[in-house]
Amino acid sequence: MQVRLGRQYRFFAAHRLYNPALDDAENLRIYGKCSHPNGHGHTYLVDVVVSGPLNPDTQMIVDLDNLDECVNAVLDTIAHKQIEVDVPELAGQRSTTENVARYLFDKLDPETTRLGIVLERVEVAETRNNRFVAERAAA
Amino acid sequence: MQVRLGRQYRFFAAHRLYNPALDDAENLRIYGKCSHPNGHGHTYLVDVVVSGPLNPDTQMIVDLDNLDECVNAVLDTIAHKQIEVDVPELAGQRSTTENVARYLFDKLDPETTRLGIVLERVEVAETRNNRFVAERAAA
Amino acid sequence: MQVRLGRQYRFFAAHRLYNPALDDAENLRIYGKCSHPNGHGHTYLVDVVVSGPLNPDTQMIVDLDNLDECVNAVLDTIAHKQIEVDVPELAGQRSTTENVARYLFDKLDPETTRLGIVLERVEVAETRNNRFVAERAAA
Amino acid sequence: MQVRLGRQYRFFAAHRLYNPALDDAENLRIYGKCSHPNGHGHTYLVDVVVSGPLNPDTQMIVDLDNLDECVNAVLDTIAHKQIEVDVPELAGQRSTTENVARYLFDKLDPETTRLGIVLERVEVAETRNNRFVAERAAA
Amino acid sequence: MQVRLGRQYRFFAAHRLYNPALDDAENLRIYGKCSHPNGHGHTYLVDVVVSGPLNPDTQMIVDLDNLDECVNAVLDTIAHKQIEVDVPELAGQRSTTENVARYLFDKLDPETTRLGIVLERVEVAETRNNRFVAERAAA
Amino acid sequence: MQVRLGRQYRFFAAHRLYNPALDDAENLRIYGKCSHPNGHGHTYLVDVVVSGPLNPDTQMIVDLDNLDECVNAVLDTIAHKQIEVDVPELAGQRSTTENVARYLFDKLDPETTRLGIVLERVEVAETRNNRFVAERAAA
């Protein structure tokens, strides 16, 4: 049996879907209203799933304060920002939620390793109907 | 007994809390991260509550297609926009969710009147934890 | 200060929107797919709100077992039925959710009176996006 | 038009339904498993609804940090406690959720008055299916 | 790392659990109220999970309009129908949600393949408490 | 393709995080308010996921009444209890939700085997934001 922990976070950010290699008409054709020049935004819900052995004393996978500190430090790099403008790793990229999920997984992975736990999955939802999951590939 | 209908909609928009009469430091003190220059955004959930007599033939308060058409026309004036920049009625105002709820109520009220129903309430949520309600005052 | 209790129930039923005074083409024009001859169905979520003074001994508004018994007896008259066929009060009527909410309010009202509490509201949702509320009019 | 704000909080507490004037058998008959000697507990979700005019500068009903501070101070008097043992106002009373909602309303009311806003309603849910609402009576 | 997309849909349908090889009394014993002759129905929530490489230009797994078109074409074969009567592949079968989930997976699988993505899972919920998952077996 | 069933249950319990090998100050440092002497409690939501072949007659994985009977028998060993006091297997242990999830998995596993189905996962949530998953390790 394995034990995992899933914990929810959220952040607010603005973004605009826009390919700088294309002109406005072509961006509008591909991304529709999501390419409006002044951008729009979302309440992003983030579900972080980690696993690891139980600490024999506390009988917990991880101290939640430690996990929160590490996740919030990553979220602070994207929260209250315009994603494809203010986040260096995503500058010039399409700020799709696929890319947001990958970005968060890549930033969180070394932090959770440092805590002695394994990052299994980062799931990002823009709405109740849609979610994008960056998941560790099976070994 | 009265019969009411509540129906949920949503829109995505960017915004920045910012008082143009104050300097940046003062805006930062009051609005914190919500005054970041490039803005942020939300998934706004909108709950519209209307009432009225049942149509004797259809035994409905209102045809939902008609209601949707009228609500979506109002939401299109704010969706995929930067609220305090692109929405004329809110330009130069604080784009608080209080003001967003009031704006939507004021724009929807004549439209629902035209449909022969009464707009009771517009409720706007930025997150699962917070909602702002613009409600018709008791006569 | 007043104290109220809201409690959720649910039932499953089939229904077909159909006005027997109109022909099939006209029903199709008004009700669309909802008039398909073999019907369709819903998971109806029902929210019952009651109020009353606290019992001085139990310090409860009502014993929940008593409330459940009374609500479930009413729901049993419509659950696992085809609404406009099997429910006598709605036979020949349009089985709109407006009418379902009114039906449940009218059936529940004498039962809750018998329990010494006041039925304030019956709210019926077919989906997360839509709900119909039959509410006691202000005196 | 009026503007209201609803905001969700939560707390964890233990409780036991038990009338000290009755013997164990009678308590068991009335409260069932809820009178088990070592108690049980709940994740209590608390929805606080306030109203008031918009501050002309911030265009908000209330600064959320101020509201949180005032609500959390009240919740701290009951959170992580055994309700009918550790909360003086409820000692010797039945720790029904009806009483918990009333207790929270009574404690919050002077605090929100101090903030210049009106406490309209405190809603306490033990589960997704049940909620108890202490509401300001119409004037 | 792999990236997946989960997207929610829903449909309304009527059904009756009934084994034509058994008599009414035996059907009643096995399926209870779910075998009532006029049927009942559900609001079926459908969660579709797909995976695939990101398109290098759009940086998306799939255009959501394309996915919606393909899922809705499949849902149209069952929505607003009486499942075990109107859906040829399920005629004479038990219209259990297990079978509904399998049916949707089998119909969707070639469509998502045509879009160049992999259908990982179809999850069908009748209520908040119950869901049935048809999942691609590990290779 | 595999078919799984997920079904939600819940129970109410009290608990206190406390390591009897440590003194009160040290327990307070590690577990904070969760080590308050009179304990606190939660509404525990439990999601049970099982798999198995469809019964050729009923075309179901398992009769839900049978599954409920077996899950509820296990939940009765912990519901309305103080976990680390009243549940023998957890006495003297830390009543973390990690341990609650493991306990439920271990108790349920032989019961579901007896029903001819495989217990895949037990997920326990204290709040909307946190869940702990005890999952069968891949063979």
CSV table of C-alpha atoms in Angstrom, one decimal, chain E:
chain,number,residue,atom,x,y,z
E,1,MET,CA,6.3,14.2,-17.3
E,2,GLN,CA,3.0,13.7,-19.1
E,3,VAL,CA,0.2,16.2,-19.6
E,4,ARG,CA,-3.4,15.3,-19.5
E,5,LEU,CA,-6.7,17.2,-19.9
E,6,GLY,CA,-9.9,16.4,-18.0
E,7,ARG,CA,-13.1,18.0,-19.2
E,8,GLN,CA,-16.6,17.7,-17.9
E,9,TYR,CA,-19.8,17.2,-19.9
E,10,ARG,CA,-23.2,16.1,-18.9
E,11,PHE,CA,-26.4,14.7,-20.4
E,12,PHE,CA,-29.9,13.8,-19.3
E,13,ALA,CA,-31.4,10.4,-20.0
E,14,ALA,CA,-34.1,8.1,-18.8
E,15,HIS,CA,-33.5,4.4,-18.1
E,16,ARG,CA,-35.0,1.3,-16.4
E,17,LEU,CA,-33.0,-1.5,-15.0
E,18,TYR,CA,-34.7,-4.6,-16.3
E,19,ASN,CA,-33.6,-8.1,-17.4
E,20,PRO,CA,-36.0,-9.2,-20.2
E,21,ALA,CA,-35.1,-12.9,-19.4
E,22,LEU,CA,-36.6,-12.5,-15.9
E,23,ASP,CA,-40.1,-11.9,-14.8
E,24,ASP,CA,-41.3,-8.7,-13.1
E,25,ALA,CA,-41.1,-10.1,-9.5
E,26,GLU,CA,-37.5,-11.2,-10.0
E,27,ASN,CA,-36.5,-7.8,-11.6
E,28,LEU,CA,-38.1,-6.1,-8.7
E,29,ARG,CA,-36.1,-8.2,-6.3
E,30,ILE,CA,-32.8,-7.5,-8.0
E,31,TYR,CA,-33.2,-3.9,-9.1
E,32,GLY,CA,-35.8,-2.5,-6.7
E,33,LYS,CA,-37.4,0.8,-7.7
E,34,CYS,CA,-35.0,1.1,-10.6
E,35,SER,CA,-37.1,-1.4,-12.5
E,36,HIS,CA,-40.3,0.7,-12.3
E,37,PRO,CA,-42.1,0.3,-15.7
E,38,ASN,CA,-42.1,3.9,-16.7
E,39,GLY,CA,-38.4,4.3,-15.9
E,40,HIS,CA,-36.7,7.1,-14.1
E,41,GLY,CA,-33.6,9.2,-15.1
E,42,HIS,CA,-30.5,11.0,-14.1
E,43,THR,CA,-28.3,14.0,-14.7
E,44,TYR,CA,-25.2,12.1,-15.9
E,45,LEU,CA,-21.9,14.0,-15.4
E,46,VAL,CA,-19.2,12.8,-17.7
E,47,ASP,CA,-15.5,13.4,-17.2
E,48,VAL,CA,-13.3,12.7,-20.2
E,49,VAL,CA,-9.6,12.5,-19.7
E,50,VAL,CA,-7.2,12.6,-22.7
E,51,SER,CA,-3.5,12.8,-23.2
E,52,GLY,CA,-1.1,13.6,-25.9
E,53,PRO,CA,2.0,15.8,-26.8
E,54,LEU,CA,1.5,19.5,-26.9
E,55,ASN,CA,1.1,21.0,-30.4
E,56,PRO,CA,4.3,23.0,-30.9
E,57,ASP,CA,2.4,26.0,-32.2
E,58,THR,CA,-0.6,26.3,-30.0
E,59,GLN,CA,1.1,24.6,-27.0
E,60,MET,CA,-2.2,22.8,-26.4
E,61,ILE,CA,-3.0,19.1,-26.2
E,62,VAL,CA,-6.1,19.5,-28.4
E,63,ASP,CA,-8.3,22.4,-29.6
E,64,LEU,CA,-11.2,22.3,-27.1
E,65,ASP,CA,-13.7,23.1,-29.9
E,66,ASN,CA,-12.6,19.9,-31.7
E,67,LEU,CA,-12.8,17.8,-28.5
E,68,ASP,CA,-16.2,19.2,-27.7
E,69,GLU,CA,-17.5,18.5,-31.2
E,70,CYS,CA,-16.3,14.9,-31.0
E,71,VAL,CA,-17.6,14.3,-27.4
E,72,ASN,CA,-20.9,15.9,-28.0
E,73,ALA,CA,-21.5,13.8,-31.1
E,74,VAL,CA,-21.1,10.7,-28.9
E,75,LEU,CA,-23.3,12.1,-26.1
E,76,ASP,CA,-26.0,13.0,-28.7
E,77,THR,CA,-26.5,9.2,-29.3
E,78,ILE,CA,-27.6,8.8,-25.6
E,79,ALA,CA,-28.8,12.2,-24.4
E,80,HIS,CA,-32.6,12.7,-24.1
E,81,LYS,CA,-33.1,9.0,-24.8
E,82,GLN,CA,-34.4,6.0,-22.8
E,83,ILE,CA,-31.1,4.3,-22.7
E,84,GLU,CA,-31.9,0.6,-23.0
E,85,VAL,CA,-34.6,1.3,-25.6
E,86,ASP,CA,-33.2,4.0,-27.9
E,87,VAL,CA,-29.4,3.2,-27.9
E,88,PRO,CA,-28.9,0.3,-30.3
E,89,GLU,CA,-25.7,-1.0,-28.6
E,90,LEU,CA,-27.4,-1.1,-25.2
E,91,ALA,CA,-30.8,-2.5,-26.3
E,92,GLY,CA,-31.7,-5.5,-24.3
E,93,GLN,CA,-28.8,-4.9,-22.0
E,94,ARG,CA,-28.9,-3.6,-18.4
E,95,SER,CA,-28.5,0.2,-18.6
E,96,THR,CA,-26.2,0.2,-15.5
E,97,THR,CA,-23.8,3.1,-15.3
E,98,GLU,CA,-21.0,0.6,-15.6
E,99,ASN,CA,-22.4,-0.2,-19.1
E,100,VAL,CA,-23.0,3.5,-19.9
E,101,ALA,CA,-19.3,4.3,-19.0
E,102,ARG,CA,-18.1,1.4,-21.2
E,103,TYR,CA,-20.4,2.4,-24.1
E,104,LEU,CA,-19.1,6.0,-24.0
E,105,PHE,CA,-15.5,4.9,-23.9
E,106,ASP,CA,-15.9,2.6,-26.9
E,107,LYS,CA,-17.7,5.2,-28.9
E,108,LEU,CA,-15.2,8.0,-28.0
E,109,ASP,CA,-12.0,6.0,-28.5
E,110,PRO,CA,-11.9,6.0,-32.3
E,111,GLU,CA,-12.9,9.7,-32.3
E,112,THR,CA,-10.1,10.8,-30.1
E,113,THR,CA,-7.6,8.6,-32.0
E,114,ARG,CA,-8.8,10.5,-35.2
E,115,LEU,CA,-7.9,13.8,-33.3
E,116,GLY,CA,-4.4,12.4,-32.5
E,117,ILE,CA,-4.9,12.1,-28.8
E,118,VAL,CA,-5.3,9.2,-26.4
E,119,LEU,CA,-8.5,8.6,-24.5
E,120,GLU,CA,-7.4,7.6,-21.0
E,121,ARG,CA,-10.6,7.5,-19.1
E,122,VAL,CA,-14.3,8.1,-19.1
E,123,GLU,CA,-15.9,8.7,-15.7
E,124,VAL,CA,-19.7,8.8,-15.4
E,125,ALA,CA,-21.4,10.0,-12.2
E,126,GLU,CA,-25.2,9.7,-11.5
E,127,THR,CA,-24.8,11.6,-8.2
E,128,ARG,CA,-22.2,13.3,-6.1
E,129,ASN,CA,-21.6,10.0,-4.3
E,130,ASN,CA,-21.2,7.5,-7.1
E,131,ARG,CA,-19.1,7.3,-10.2
E,132,PHE,CA,-18.2,4.6,-12.7
E,133,VAL,CA,-14.9,4.8,-14.5
E,134,ALA,CA,-14.0,3.0,-17.8
E,135,GLU,CA,-10.2,3.3,-18.0
E,136,ARG,CA,-7.7,2.2,-20.6
E,137,ALA,CA,-5.8,-0.8,-19.2
E,138,ALA,CA,-2.1,-0.4,-18.8
E,139,ALA,CA,-0.3,-1.7,-21.9
